[in-house]
Coordinates of C-alpha atoms in Angstrom, one line a residue:
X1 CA 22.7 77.8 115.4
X2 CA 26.0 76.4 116.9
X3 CA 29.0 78.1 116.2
X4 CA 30.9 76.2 113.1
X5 CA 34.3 77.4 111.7
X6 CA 34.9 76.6 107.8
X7 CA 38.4 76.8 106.9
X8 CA 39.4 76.4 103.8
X9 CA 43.2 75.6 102.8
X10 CA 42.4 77.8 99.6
X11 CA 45.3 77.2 96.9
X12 CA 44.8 73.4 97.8
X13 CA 41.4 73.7 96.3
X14 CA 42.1 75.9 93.3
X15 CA 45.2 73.9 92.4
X16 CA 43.1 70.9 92.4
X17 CA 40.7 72.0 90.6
X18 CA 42.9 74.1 88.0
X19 CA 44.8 70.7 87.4
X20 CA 41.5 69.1 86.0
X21 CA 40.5 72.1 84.5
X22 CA 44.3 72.3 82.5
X23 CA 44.1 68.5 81.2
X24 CA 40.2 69.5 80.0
X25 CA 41.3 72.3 78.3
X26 CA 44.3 71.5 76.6
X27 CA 46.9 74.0 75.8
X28 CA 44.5 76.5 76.8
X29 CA 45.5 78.3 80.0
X30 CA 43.0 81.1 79.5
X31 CA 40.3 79.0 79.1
X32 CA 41.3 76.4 82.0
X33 CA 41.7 79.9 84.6
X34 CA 38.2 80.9 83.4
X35 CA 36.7 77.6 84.3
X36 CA 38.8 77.0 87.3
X37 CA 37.3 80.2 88.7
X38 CA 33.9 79.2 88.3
X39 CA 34.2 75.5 89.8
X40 CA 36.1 77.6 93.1
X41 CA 32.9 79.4 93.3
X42 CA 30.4 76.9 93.1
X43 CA 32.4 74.6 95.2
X44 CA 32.6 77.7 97.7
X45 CA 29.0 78.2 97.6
X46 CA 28.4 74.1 98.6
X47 CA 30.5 74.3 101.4
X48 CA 28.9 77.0 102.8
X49 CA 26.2 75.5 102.3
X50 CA 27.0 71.8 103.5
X51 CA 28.9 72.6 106.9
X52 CA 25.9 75.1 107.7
X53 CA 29.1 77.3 108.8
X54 CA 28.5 80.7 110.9
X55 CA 31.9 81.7 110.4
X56 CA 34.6 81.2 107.3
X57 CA 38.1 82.0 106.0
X58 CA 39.8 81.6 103.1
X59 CA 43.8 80.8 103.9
X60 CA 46.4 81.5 100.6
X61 CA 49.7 80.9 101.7
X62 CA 52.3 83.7 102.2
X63 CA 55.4 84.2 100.8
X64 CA 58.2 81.8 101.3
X65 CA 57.5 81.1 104.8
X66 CA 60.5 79.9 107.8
X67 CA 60.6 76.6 106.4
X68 CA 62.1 77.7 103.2
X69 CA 64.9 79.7 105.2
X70 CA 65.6 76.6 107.8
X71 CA 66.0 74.4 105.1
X72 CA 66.4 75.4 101.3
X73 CA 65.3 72.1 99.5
X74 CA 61.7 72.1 101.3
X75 CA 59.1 71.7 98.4
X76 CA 62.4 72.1 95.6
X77 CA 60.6 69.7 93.3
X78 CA 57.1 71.7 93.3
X79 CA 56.0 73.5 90.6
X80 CA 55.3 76.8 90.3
X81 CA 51.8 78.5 89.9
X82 CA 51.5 78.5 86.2
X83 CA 50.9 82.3 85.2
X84 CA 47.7 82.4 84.5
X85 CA 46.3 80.9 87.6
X86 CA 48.5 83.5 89.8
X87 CA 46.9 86.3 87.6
X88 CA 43.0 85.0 88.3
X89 CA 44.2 84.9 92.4
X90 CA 42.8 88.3 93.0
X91 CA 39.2 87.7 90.9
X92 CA 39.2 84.9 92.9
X93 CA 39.9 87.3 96.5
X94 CA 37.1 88.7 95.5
X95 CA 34.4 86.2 94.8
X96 CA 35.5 84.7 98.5
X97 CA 34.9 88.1 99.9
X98 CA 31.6 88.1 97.8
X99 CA 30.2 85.2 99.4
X100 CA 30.6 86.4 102.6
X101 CA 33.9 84.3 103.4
X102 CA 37.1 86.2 104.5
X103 CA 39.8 85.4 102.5
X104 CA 43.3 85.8 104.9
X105 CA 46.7 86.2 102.9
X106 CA 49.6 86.1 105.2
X107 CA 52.6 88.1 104.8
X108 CA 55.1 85.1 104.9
X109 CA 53.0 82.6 107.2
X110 CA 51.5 79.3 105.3
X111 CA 48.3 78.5 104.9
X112 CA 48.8 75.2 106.8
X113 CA 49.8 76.9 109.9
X114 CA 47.4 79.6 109.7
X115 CA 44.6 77.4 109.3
X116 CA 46.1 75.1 111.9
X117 CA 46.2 78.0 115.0
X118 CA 42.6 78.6 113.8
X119 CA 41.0 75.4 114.5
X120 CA 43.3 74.3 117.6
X121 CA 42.4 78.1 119.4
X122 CA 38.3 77.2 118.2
X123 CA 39.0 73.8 119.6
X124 CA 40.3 75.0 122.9
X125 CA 37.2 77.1 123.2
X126 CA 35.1 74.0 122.2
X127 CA 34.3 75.5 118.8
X128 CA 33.7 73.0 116.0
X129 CA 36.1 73.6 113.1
X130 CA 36.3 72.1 109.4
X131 CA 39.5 72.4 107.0
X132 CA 38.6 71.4 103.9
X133 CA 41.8 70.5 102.4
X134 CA 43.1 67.2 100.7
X135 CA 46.7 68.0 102.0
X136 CA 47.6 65.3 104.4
X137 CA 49.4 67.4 107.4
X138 CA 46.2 68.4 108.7
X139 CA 45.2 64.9 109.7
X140 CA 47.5 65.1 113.3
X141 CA 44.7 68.0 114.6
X142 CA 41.4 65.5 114.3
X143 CA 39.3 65.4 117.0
X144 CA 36.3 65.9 118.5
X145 CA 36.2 69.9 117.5
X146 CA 38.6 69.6 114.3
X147 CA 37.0 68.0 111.4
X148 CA 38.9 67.5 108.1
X149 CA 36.8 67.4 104.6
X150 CA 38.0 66.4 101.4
X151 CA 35.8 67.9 98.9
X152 CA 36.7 65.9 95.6
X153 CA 36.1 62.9 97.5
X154 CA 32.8 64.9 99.5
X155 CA 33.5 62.9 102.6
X156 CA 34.8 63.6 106.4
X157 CA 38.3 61.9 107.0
X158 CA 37.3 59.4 109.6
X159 CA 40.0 58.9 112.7
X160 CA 39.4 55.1 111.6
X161 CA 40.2 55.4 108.2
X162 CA 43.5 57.3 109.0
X163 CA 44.3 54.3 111.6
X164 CA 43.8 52.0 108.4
X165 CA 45.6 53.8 105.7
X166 CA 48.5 54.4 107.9
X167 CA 47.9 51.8 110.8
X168 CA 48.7 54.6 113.6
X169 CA 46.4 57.2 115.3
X170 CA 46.3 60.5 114.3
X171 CA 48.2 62.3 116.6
X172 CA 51.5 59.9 115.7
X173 CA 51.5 61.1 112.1
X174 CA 53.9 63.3 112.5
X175 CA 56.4 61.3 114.5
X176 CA 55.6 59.3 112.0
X177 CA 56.8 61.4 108.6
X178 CA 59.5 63.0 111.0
X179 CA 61.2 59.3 110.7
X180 CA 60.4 58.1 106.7
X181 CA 60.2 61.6 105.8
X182 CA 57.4 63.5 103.3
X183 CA 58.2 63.1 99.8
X184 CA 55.3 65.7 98.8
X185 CA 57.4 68.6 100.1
X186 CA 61.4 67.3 100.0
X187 CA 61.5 66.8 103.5
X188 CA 63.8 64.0 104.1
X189 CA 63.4 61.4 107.3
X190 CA 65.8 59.5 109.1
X191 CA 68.2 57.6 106.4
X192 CA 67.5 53.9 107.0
X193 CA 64.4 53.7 109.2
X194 CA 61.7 54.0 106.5
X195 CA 58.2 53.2 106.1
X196 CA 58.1 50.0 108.0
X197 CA 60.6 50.8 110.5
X198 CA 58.5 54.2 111.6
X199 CA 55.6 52.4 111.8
X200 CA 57.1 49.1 113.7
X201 CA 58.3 52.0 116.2
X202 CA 55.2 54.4 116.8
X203 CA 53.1 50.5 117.0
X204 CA 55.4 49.4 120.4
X205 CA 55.9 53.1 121.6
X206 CA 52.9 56.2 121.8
X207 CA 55.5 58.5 120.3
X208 CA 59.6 59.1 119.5
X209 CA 60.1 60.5 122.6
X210 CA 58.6 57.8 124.8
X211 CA 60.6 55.5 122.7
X212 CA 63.7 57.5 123.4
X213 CA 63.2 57.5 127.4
X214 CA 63.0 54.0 127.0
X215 CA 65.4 51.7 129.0
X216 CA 64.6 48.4 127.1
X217 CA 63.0 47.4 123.8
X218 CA 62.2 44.6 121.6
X219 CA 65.7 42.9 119.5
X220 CA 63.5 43.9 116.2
X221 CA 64.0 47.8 117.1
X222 CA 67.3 47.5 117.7
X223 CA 68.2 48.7 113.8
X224 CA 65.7 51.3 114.5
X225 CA 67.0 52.8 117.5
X226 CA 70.5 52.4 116.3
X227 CA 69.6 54.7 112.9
X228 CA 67.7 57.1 115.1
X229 CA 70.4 57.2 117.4
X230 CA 73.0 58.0 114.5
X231 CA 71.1 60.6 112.9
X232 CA 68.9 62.3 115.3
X233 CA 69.5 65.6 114.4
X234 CA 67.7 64.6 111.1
X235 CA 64.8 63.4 113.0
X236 CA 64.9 67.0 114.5
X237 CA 64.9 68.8 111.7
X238 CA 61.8 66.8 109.9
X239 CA 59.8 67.2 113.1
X240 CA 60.0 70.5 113.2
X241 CA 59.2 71.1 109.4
X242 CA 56.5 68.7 109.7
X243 CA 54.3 70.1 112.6
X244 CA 52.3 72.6 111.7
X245 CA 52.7 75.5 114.0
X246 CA 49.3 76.8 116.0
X247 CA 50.6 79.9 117.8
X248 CA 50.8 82.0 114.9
X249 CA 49.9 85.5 116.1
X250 CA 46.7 86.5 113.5
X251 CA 45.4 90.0 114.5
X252 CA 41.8 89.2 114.3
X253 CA 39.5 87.2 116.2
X254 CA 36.4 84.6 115.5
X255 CA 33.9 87.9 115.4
X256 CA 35.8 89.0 112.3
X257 CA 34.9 85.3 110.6
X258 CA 31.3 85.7 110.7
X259 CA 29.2 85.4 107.5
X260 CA 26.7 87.7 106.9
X261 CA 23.9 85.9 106.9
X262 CA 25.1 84.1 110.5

């Protein structure tokens, strides 16, 4: 059996499915952390099953990690882990661990950027890699060894389907929200370009730094360049909390990821 990587982007999945589980349950949090543990599970259990993995990790995220230190409004408007959620976290450890699948919980490090350095070293070694995770900033990595599943949806995020929700490849995604910015964790762009603008860009030039080494451009990027220009430290500071980083140091190799029965 080839060698397949599941990673899962694991408080992505239990938020999501805690969320349903709250609005079915009412004002009972007990009850919605009780069923919210058992839908982890099962859904655990399919993807194991479904991806035929050899080898899997659970990622949590660790505490407030170098983006909330570089820039103190990064996810300001998110809420917090509602209490009884956070109190199920370590049943949860366990039923991972149960199933065979390694759960990781970084000191500081996000999940995003652990799970990120997983698939890009498996990819470098021509190891086939899936994140399951609905959380758009993994969509830059797709490729012919990094696969992205979205399990409420149960379907593969196709390279063409990114290209026609946000008509630009993959790997200019995150010039892309470096310039309009990502609303989902308070991470502002560059004032004035926008949507449209980021998009007009990354269509006439591969990336922002071709565009920049560029000597001559069309009159309708003019505004573009000019805003850029004006506020590129902005720009800076969104690319660098955008990209997800894929050197973290881990301690542990792909031997330490295999499941049992692999």
């Amino acid at each position: 059996m080839a060698t397949h990587l599941l990673l899962i982007d694991a408080l992505n999945l239990i938020r999501r499915i805690y969320a349903v589980d709250s609005q079915q349950a009412g004002n009972d949090a007990s009850l919605a952390a009780k069923n919210t543990y058992f839908r982890v599970v099962n859904a655990a259990r399919k993807l194991l099953k479904n991806t035929n993995a050899t080898h899997a990790v659970a990622v949590f995220d660790g505490d407030t990690s170098w983006r909330y230190h570089y820039y103190a409004d990064y996810k300001q408007s998110r809420k917090p882990m509602p209490n009884e959620l956070a109190d199920a976290l370590p049943k949860l450890y366990q039923a991972f661990s149960e199933l065979g699948i390694t759960v990781y919980v970084p000191e500081h490090d996000e999940a995003d950027d652990v799970i990120a350095t997983l698939a890009s070293k498996a990819s470098t070694n021509k190891v086939t890699s899936t994140i399951v995770s609905t959380d758009k900033g993994f969509l830059p990595l797709l490729g012919d060894y990094i696969h992205v599943y979205d399990y409420f949806k149960s379907e593969y995020i196709s390279i063409q389907s990114v290209i026609d929700k946000f008509s630009l490849a993959p790997s200019q995604l995150t010039d892309f929200w470096a310039l309009n910015g990502d609303k989902t964790n308070d991470i502002p762009g560059v004032s004035g370009i926008g949507k449209q603008g980021a998009v007009n860009l990354l269509t006439h030039f591969p990336s922002v730094e071709d565009a920049l080494l560029a000597t001559d451009y069309p009159d309708e990027l003019k505004r573009v360049f000019n805003k850029l220009n004006d506020n590129h430290d902005a720009y800076i500071r969104a690319k660098l909390l955008v990209s997800l980083r894929q050197d973290i140091h881990l301690g542990f190799s792909l031997k330490a990821l295999r499941l049992p029965s692999s």
